[in-house]
mmCIF file of C-alpha atoms in Angstrom:
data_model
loop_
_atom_site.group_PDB
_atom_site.id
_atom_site.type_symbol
_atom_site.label_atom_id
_atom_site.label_comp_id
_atom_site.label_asym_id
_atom_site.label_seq_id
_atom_site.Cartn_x
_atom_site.Cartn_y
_atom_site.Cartn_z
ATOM 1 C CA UNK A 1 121.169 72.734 147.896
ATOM 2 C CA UNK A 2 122.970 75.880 146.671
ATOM 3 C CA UNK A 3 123.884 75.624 142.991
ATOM 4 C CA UNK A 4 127.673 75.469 142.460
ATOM 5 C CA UNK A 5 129.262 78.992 142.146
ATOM 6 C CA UNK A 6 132.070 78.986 138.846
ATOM 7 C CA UNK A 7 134.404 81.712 137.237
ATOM 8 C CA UNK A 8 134.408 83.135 133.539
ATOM 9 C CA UNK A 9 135.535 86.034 131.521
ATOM 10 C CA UNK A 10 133.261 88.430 129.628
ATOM 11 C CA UNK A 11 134.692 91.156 127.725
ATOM 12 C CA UNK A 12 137.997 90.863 129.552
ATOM 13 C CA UNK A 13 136.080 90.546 133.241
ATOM 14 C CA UNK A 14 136.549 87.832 135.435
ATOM 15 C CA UNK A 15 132.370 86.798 136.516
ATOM 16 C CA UNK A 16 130.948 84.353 138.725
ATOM 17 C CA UNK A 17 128.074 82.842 138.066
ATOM 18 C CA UNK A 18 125.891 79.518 139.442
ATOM 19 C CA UNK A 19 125.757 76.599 137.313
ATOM 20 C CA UNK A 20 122.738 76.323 135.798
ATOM 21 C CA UNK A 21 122.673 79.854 134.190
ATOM 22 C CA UNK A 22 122.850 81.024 130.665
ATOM 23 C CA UNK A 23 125.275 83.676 129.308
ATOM 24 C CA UNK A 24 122.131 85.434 129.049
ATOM 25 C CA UNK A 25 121.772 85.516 132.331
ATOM 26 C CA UNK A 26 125.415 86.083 133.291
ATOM 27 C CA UNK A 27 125.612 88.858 131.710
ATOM 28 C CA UNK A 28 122.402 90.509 132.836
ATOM 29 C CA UNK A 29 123.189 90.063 136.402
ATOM 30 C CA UNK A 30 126.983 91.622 136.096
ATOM 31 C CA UNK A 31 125.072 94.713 134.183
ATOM 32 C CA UNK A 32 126.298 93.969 130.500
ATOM 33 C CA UNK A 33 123.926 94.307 128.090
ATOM 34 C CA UNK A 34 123.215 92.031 125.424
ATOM 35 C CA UNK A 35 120.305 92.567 122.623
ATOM 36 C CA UNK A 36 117.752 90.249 121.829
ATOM 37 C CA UNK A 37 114.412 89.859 120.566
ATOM 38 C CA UNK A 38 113.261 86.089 120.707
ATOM 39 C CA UNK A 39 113.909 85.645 124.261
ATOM 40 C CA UNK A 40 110.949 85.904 126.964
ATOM 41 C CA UNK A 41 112.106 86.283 130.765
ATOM 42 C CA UNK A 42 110.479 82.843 132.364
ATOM 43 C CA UNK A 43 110.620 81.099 129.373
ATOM 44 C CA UNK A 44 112.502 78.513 127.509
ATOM 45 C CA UNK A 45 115.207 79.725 125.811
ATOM 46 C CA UNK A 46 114.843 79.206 121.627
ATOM 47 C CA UNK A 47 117.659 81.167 119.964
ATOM 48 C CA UNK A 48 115.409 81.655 117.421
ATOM 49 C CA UNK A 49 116.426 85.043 116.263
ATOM 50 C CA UNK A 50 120.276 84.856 116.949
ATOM 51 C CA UNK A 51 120.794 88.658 117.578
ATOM 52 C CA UNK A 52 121.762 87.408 121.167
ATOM 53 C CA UNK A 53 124.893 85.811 119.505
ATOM 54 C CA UNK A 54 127.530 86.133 121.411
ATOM 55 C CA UNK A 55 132.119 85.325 120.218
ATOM 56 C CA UNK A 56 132.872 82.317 122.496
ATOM 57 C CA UNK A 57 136.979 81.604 122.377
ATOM 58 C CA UNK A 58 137.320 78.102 120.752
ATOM 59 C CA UNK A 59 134.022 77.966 119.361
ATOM 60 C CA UNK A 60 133.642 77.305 115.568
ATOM 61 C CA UNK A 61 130.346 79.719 115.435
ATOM 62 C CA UNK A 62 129.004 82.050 117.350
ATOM 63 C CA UNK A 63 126.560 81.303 120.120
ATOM 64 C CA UNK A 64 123.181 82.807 121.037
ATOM 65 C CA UNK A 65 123.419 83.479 124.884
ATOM 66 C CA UNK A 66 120.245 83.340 125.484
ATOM 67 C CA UNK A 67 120.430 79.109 124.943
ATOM 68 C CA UNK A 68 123.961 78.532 125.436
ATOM 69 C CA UNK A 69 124.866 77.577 129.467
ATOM 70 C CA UNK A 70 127.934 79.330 130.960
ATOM 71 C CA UNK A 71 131.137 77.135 131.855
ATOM 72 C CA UNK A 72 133.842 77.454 133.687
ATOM 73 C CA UNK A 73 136.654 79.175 132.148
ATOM 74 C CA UNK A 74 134.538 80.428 129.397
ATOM 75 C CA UNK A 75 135.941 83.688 127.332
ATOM 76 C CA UNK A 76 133.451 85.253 125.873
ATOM 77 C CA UNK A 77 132.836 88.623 123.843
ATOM 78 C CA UNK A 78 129.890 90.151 123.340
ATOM 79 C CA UNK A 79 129.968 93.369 121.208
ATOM 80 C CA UNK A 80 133.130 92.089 119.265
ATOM 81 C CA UNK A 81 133.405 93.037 115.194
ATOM 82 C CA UNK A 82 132.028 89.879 114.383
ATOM 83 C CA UNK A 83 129.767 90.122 116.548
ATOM 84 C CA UNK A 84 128.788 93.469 115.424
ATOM 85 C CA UNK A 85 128.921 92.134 111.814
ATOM 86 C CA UNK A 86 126.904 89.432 112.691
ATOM 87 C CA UNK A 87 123.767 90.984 114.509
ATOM 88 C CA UNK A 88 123.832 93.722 111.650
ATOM 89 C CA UNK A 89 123.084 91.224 109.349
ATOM 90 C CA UNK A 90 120.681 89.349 111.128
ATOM 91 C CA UNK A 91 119.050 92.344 111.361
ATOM 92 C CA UNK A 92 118.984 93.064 107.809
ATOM 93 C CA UNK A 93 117.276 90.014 107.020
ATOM 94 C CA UNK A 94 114.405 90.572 109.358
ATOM 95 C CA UNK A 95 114.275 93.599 108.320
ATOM 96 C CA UNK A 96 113.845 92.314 104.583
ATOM 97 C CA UNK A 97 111.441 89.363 106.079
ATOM 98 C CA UNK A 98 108.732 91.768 105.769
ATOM 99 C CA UNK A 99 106.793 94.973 105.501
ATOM 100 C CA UNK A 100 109.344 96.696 108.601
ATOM 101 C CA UNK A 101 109.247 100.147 107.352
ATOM 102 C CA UNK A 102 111.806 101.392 110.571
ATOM 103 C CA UNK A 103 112.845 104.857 109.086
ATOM 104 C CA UNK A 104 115.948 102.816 108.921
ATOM 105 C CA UNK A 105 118.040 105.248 105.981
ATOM 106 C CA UNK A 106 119.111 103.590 102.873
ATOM 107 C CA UNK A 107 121.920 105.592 102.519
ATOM 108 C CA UNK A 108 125.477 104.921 103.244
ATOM 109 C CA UNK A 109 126.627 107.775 104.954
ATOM 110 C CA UNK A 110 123.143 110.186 105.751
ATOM 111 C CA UNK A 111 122.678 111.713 109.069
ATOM 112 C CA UNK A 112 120.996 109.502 110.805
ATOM 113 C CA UNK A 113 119.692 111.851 113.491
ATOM 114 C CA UNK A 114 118.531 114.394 110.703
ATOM 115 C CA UNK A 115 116.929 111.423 108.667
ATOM 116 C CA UNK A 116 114.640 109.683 112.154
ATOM 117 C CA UNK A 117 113.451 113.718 112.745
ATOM 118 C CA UNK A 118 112.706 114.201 109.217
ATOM 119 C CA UNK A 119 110.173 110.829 109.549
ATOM 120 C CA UNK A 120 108.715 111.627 112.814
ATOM 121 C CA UNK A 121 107.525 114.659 111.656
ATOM 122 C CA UNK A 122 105.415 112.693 108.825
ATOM 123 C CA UNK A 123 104.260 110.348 111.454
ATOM 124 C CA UNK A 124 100.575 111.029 111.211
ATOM 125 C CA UNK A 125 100.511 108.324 107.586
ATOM 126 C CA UNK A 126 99.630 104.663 106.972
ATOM 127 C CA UNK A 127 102.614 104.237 105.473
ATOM 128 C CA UNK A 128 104.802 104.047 109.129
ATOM 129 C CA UNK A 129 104.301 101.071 111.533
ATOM 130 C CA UNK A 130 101.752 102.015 114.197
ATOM 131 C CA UNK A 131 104.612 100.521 116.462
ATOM 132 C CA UNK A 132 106.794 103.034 115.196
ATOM 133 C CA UNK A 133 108.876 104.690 118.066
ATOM 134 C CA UNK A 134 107.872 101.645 120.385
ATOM 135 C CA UNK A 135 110.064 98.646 118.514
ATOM 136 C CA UNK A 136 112.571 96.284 119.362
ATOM 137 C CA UNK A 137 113.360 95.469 115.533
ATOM 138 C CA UNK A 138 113.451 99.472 115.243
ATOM 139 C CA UNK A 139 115.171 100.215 117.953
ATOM 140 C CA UNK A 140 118.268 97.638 117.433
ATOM 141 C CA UNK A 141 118.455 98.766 113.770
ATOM 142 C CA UNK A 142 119.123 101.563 115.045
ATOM 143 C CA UNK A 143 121.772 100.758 117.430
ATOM 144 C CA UNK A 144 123.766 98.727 115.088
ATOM 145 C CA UNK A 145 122.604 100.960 111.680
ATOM 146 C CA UNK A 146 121.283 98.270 109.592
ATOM 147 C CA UNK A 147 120.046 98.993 106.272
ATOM 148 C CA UNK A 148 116.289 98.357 105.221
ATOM 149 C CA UNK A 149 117.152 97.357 101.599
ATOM 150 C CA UNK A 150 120.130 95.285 101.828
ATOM 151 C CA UNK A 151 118.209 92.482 100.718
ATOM 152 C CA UNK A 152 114.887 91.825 98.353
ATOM 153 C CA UNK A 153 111.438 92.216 100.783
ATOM 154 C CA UNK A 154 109.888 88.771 101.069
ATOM 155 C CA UNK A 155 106.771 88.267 99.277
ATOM 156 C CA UNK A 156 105.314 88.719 103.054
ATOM 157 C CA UNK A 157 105.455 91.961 103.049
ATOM 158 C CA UNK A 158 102.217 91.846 101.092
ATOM 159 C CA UNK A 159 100.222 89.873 103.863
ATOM 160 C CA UNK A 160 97.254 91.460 104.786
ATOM 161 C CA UNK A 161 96.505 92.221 108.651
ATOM 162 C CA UNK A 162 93.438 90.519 110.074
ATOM 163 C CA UNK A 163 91.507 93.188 111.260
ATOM 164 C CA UNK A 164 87.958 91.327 112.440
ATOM 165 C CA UNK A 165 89.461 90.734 116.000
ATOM 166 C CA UNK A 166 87.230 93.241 118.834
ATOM 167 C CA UNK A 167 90.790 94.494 120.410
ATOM 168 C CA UNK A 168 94.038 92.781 118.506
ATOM 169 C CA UNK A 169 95.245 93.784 115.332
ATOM 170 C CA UNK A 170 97.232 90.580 113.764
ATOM 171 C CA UNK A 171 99.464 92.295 111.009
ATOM 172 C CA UNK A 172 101.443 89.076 109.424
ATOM 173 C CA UNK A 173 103.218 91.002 107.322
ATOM 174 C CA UNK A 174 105.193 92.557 110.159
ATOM 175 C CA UNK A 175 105.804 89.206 112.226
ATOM 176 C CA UNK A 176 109.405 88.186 112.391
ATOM 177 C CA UNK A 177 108.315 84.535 113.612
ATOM 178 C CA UNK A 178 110.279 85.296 116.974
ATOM 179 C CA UNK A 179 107.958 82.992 118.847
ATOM 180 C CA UNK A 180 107.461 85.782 122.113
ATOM 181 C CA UNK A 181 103.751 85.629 121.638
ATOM 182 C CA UNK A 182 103.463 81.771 121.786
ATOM 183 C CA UNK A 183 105.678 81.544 124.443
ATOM 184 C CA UNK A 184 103.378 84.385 126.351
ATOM 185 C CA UNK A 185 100.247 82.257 125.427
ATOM 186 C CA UNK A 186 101.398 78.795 126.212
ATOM 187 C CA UNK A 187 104.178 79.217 128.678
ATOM 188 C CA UNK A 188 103.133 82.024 130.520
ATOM 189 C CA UNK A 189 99.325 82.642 130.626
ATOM 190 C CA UNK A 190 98.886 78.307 129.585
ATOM 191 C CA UNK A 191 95.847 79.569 127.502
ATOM 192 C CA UNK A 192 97.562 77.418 124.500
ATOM 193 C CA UNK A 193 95.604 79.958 121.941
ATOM 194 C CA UNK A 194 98.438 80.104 119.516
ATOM 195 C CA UNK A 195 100.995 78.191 118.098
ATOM 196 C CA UNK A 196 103.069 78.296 114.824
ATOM 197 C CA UNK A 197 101.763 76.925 111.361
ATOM 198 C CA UNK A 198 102.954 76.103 108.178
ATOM 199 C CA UNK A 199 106.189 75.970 107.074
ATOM 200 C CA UNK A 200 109.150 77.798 105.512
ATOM 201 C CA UNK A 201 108.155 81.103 103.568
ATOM 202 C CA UNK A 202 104.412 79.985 104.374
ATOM 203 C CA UNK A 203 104.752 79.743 108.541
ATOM 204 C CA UNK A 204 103.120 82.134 110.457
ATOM 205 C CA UNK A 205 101.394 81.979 113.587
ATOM 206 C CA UNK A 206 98.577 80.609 114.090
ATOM 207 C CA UNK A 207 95.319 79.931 115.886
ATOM 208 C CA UNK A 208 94.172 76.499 115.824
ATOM 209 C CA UNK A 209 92.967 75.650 112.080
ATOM 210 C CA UNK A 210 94.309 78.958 111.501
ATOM 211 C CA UNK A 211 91.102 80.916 111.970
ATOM 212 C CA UNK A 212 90.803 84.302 113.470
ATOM 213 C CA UNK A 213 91.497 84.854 116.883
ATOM 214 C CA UNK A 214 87.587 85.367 117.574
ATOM 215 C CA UNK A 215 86.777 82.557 116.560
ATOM 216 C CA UNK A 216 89.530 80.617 118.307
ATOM 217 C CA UNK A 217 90.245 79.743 121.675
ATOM 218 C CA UNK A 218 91.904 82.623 122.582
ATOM 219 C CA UNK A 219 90.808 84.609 125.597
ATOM 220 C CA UNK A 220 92.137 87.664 124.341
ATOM 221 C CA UNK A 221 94.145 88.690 127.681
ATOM 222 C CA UNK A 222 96.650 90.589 125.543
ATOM 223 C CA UNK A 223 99.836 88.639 126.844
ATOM 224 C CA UNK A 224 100.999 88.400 123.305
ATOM 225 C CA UNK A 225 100.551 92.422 122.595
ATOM 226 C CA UNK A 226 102.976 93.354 125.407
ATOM 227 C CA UNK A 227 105.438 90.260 124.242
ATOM 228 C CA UNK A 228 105.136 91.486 120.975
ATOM 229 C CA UNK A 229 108.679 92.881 120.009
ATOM 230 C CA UNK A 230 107.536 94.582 116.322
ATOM 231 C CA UNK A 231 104.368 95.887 115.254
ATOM 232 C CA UNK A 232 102.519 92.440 114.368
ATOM 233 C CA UNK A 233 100.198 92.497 117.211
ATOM 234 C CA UNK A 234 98.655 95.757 118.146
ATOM 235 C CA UNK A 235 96.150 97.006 120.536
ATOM 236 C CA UNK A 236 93.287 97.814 118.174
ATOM 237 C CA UNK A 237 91.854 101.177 119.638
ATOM 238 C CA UNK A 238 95.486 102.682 120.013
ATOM 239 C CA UNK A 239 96.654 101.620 116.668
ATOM 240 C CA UNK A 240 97.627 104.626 114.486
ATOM 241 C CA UNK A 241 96.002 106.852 116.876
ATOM 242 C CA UNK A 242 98.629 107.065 119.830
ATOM 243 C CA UNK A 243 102.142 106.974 119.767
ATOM 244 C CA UNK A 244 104.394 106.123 123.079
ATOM 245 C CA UNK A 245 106.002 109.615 123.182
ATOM 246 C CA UNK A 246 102.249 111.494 123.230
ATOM 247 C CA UNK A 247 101.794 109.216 126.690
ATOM 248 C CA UNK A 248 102.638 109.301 130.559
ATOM 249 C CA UNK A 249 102.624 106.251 132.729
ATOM 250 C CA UNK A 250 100.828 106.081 135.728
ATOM 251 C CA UNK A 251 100.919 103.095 138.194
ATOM 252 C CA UNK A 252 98.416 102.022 139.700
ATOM 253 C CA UNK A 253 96.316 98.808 140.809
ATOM 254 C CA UNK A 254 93.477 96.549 139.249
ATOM 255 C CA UNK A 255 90.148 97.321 140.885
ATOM 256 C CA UNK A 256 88.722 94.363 138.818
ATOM 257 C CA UNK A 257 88.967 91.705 142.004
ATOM 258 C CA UNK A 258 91.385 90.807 144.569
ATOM 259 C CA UNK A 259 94.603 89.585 143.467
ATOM 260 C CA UNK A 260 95.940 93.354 143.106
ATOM 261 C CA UNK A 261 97.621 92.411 139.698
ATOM 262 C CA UNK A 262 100.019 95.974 139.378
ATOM 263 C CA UNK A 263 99.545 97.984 135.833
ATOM 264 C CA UNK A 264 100.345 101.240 134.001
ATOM 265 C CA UNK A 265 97.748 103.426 132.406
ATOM 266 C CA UNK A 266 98.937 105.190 129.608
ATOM 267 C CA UNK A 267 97.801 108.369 129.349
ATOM 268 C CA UNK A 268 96.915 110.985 126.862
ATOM 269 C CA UNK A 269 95.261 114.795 127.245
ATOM 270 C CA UNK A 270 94.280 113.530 130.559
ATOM 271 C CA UNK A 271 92.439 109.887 129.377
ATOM 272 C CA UNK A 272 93.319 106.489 129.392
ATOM 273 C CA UNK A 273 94.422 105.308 125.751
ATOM 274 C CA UNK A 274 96.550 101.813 126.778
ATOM 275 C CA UNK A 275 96.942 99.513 129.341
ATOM 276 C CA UNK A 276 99.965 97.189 130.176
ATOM 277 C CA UNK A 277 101.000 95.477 133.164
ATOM 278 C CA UNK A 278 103.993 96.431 135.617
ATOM 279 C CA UNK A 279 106.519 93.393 135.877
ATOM 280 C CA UNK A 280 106.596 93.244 139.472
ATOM 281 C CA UNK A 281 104.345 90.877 141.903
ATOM 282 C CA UNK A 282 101.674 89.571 141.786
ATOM 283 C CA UNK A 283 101.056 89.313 138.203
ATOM 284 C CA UNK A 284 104.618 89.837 136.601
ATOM 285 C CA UNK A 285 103.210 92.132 133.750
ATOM 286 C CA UNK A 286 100.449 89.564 133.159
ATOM 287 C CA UNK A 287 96.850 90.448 133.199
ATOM 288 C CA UNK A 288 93.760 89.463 132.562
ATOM 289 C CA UNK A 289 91.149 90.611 129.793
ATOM 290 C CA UNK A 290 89.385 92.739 132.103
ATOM 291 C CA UNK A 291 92.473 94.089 133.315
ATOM 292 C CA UNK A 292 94.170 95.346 129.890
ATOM 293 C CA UNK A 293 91.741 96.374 127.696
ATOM 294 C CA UNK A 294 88.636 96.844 130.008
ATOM 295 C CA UNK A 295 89.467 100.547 130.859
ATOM 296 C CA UNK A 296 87.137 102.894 128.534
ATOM 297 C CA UNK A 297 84.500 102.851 130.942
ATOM 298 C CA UNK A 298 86.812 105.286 132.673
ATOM 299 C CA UNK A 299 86.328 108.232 130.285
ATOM 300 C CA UNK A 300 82.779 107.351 128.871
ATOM 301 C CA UNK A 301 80.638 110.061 128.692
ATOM 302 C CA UNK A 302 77.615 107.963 130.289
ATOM 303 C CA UNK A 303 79.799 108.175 133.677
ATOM 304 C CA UNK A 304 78.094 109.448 136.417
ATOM 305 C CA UNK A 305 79.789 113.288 137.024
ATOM 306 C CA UNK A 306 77.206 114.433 139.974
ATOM 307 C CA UNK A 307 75.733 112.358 143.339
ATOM 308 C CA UNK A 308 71.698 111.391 142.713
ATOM 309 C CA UNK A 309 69.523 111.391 145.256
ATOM 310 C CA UNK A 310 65.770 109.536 144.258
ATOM 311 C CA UNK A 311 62.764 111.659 145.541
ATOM 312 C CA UNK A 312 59.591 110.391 144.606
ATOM 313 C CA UNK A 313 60.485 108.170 142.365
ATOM 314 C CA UNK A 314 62.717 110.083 140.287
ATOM 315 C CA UNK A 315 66.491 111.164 140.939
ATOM 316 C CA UNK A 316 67.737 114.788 141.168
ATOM 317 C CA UNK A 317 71.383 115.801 141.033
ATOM 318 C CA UNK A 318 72.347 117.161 144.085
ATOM 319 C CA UNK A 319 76.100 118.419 146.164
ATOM 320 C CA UNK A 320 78.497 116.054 147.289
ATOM 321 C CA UNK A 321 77.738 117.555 151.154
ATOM 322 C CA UNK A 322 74.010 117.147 150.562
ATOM 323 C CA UNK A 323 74.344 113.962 149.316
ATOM 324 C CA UNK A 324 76.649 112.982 152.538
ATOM 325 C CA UNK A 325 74.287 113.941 154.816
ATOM 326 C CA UNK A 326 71.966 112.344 154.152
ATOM 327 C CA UNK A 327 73.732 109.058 153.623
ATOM 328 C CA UNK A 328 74.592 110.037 157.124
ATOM 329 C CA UNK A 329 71.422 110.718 158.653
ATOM 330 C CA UNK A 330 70.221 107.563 156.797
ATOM 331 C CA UNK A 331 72.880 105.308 158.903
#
């Protein structure tokens, strides 16, 4: 049966939608944009981080559109001064929830163009987040020019990263407790590695008796580094040595088995540095542990550059059309 087909407005537009939706989702499939950073496409909706908030006429508060279902008749504003007001402050906080060192100016009234040059040109440092130029958090402060010290750092800042994980980098002190990666683990790859711990300026994430992830159940597929919206989970051999400009993108498909799960290689002086997955069929950005992080055999230097050919017990190196002939002949 074909879900009921209603009427509201969105920044002064008259929108249908089916019932069932979110204003998240209205809004997505009219081509309006709306930021978030909490929500995960396939997921349940958590509002957690309330940048998606959204001015809904005759509502006391605003409303994070990622949770809140559309009704008939609704009003709604999304990029109104409150609004604005609203998300810049949200921001703020997260921003002071942590060690988030965005380039974000402290300033009132600096260039802000002049100022995000002036740090990528002392990128090569520590001191930046090796997510730096690849950041949700960054990105929206940005967009809506939130300030870094509007408010004291949280003694989280301080949190030190767990570093004895063979490919993730778990850096606490940059988490902003959105929830992405737990969804990614439990909802979307059902591995139920993660989960959160702890409570109020103690929670975190977590591994089950909050132990490492090596020493957990995780499987270490990776879902969590591409949900990831900050730098708090980072691929370990990429971290601090590649940023996302320095890269191209190449599709292409898994050669691990059958399934064809579609990916990207990131590339860099002509070698593969990253690996994510393409959201399209069959795997919907998903992938496997083989699949994201089982790539440096490409570019090791124990690869195989010339065909062999055994004679006498030994192999010789020999042409491609010597080696083809034979197989050939051999047939």
């Amino acid at each position: 049966m074909l879900a009921k087909k209603e009427t509201l407005v969105m920044n002064g537009q008259s929108l249908t939608f089916q019932t069932g939706q979110t204003l998240l989702e209205v809004a997505e499939a009219h081509g309006i944009p709306i930021p978030t950073l909490c929500h995960l496409k396939g997921t349940t909706p958590t509002g957690a981080c309330r940048v998606c908030v959204v001015e809904v006429e005759g509502a006391r508060t605003l409303l994070p559109a990622c949770s809140t279902p559309a009704a008939a008749h609704m009003v709604v504003q999304t990029e109104s001064p409150r609004v604005v007001a609203a998300r810049r402050t949200i921001l703020e906080l997260l921003l002071a929830s942590g060690n988030h060192n965005c380039a974000v100016p402290a300033e009132e009234n600096g260039d802000w163009t002049e100022f995000q040059l002036r740090v990528q040109a002392a990128d090569q440092t520590d001191d930046l987040c090796p997510a730096w130029g690849d950041c949700k958090l960054q990105e929206l402060a940005y967009a809506y020019q939130a300030h870094s010290d509007r408010y004291p750092r949280t003694a989280k800042a301080g949190s030190p990263p767990e570093l004895a994980n063979p490919m993730i980098v778990r850096d606490f002190s940059r988490c902003i407790l959105c929830g992405r990666c737990v969804q990614a683990c439990n909802e979307v790859q059902v591995n139920n590695a993660i989960k959160f711990g702890y409570q109020g300026a103690k929670a975190k994430i977590i591994a089950a008796g909050d132990r490492p992830l090596k020493d957990s159940d995780c499987v270490f597929c990776g879902e969590c580094v591409q949900a990831c919206p900050v730098g708090a989970l980072v691929e370990k051999d990429v971290r601090y040595q590649v940023r996302p400009w320095e890269t191209q993108k190449v599709r292409t498909t898994c050669s691990y088995c059958g399934v064809g799960c579609q990916l990207y290689l990131h590339t860099k002086d002509n070698r593969v540095v990253k690996v994510t997955g393409v959201d399209e069929a069959p795997n919907h950005g998903s992938l496997c542990v083989k699949g994201r992080f089982g790539f440096t055999f490409i570019g090791s230097e124990e690869r195989l550059t010339d065909p062999l050919i055994k004679e006498n017990g030994e192999f010789r190196k020999a042409s491609w059309d010597e080696a083809l002939d034979l197989v050939a002949e051999r047939l």
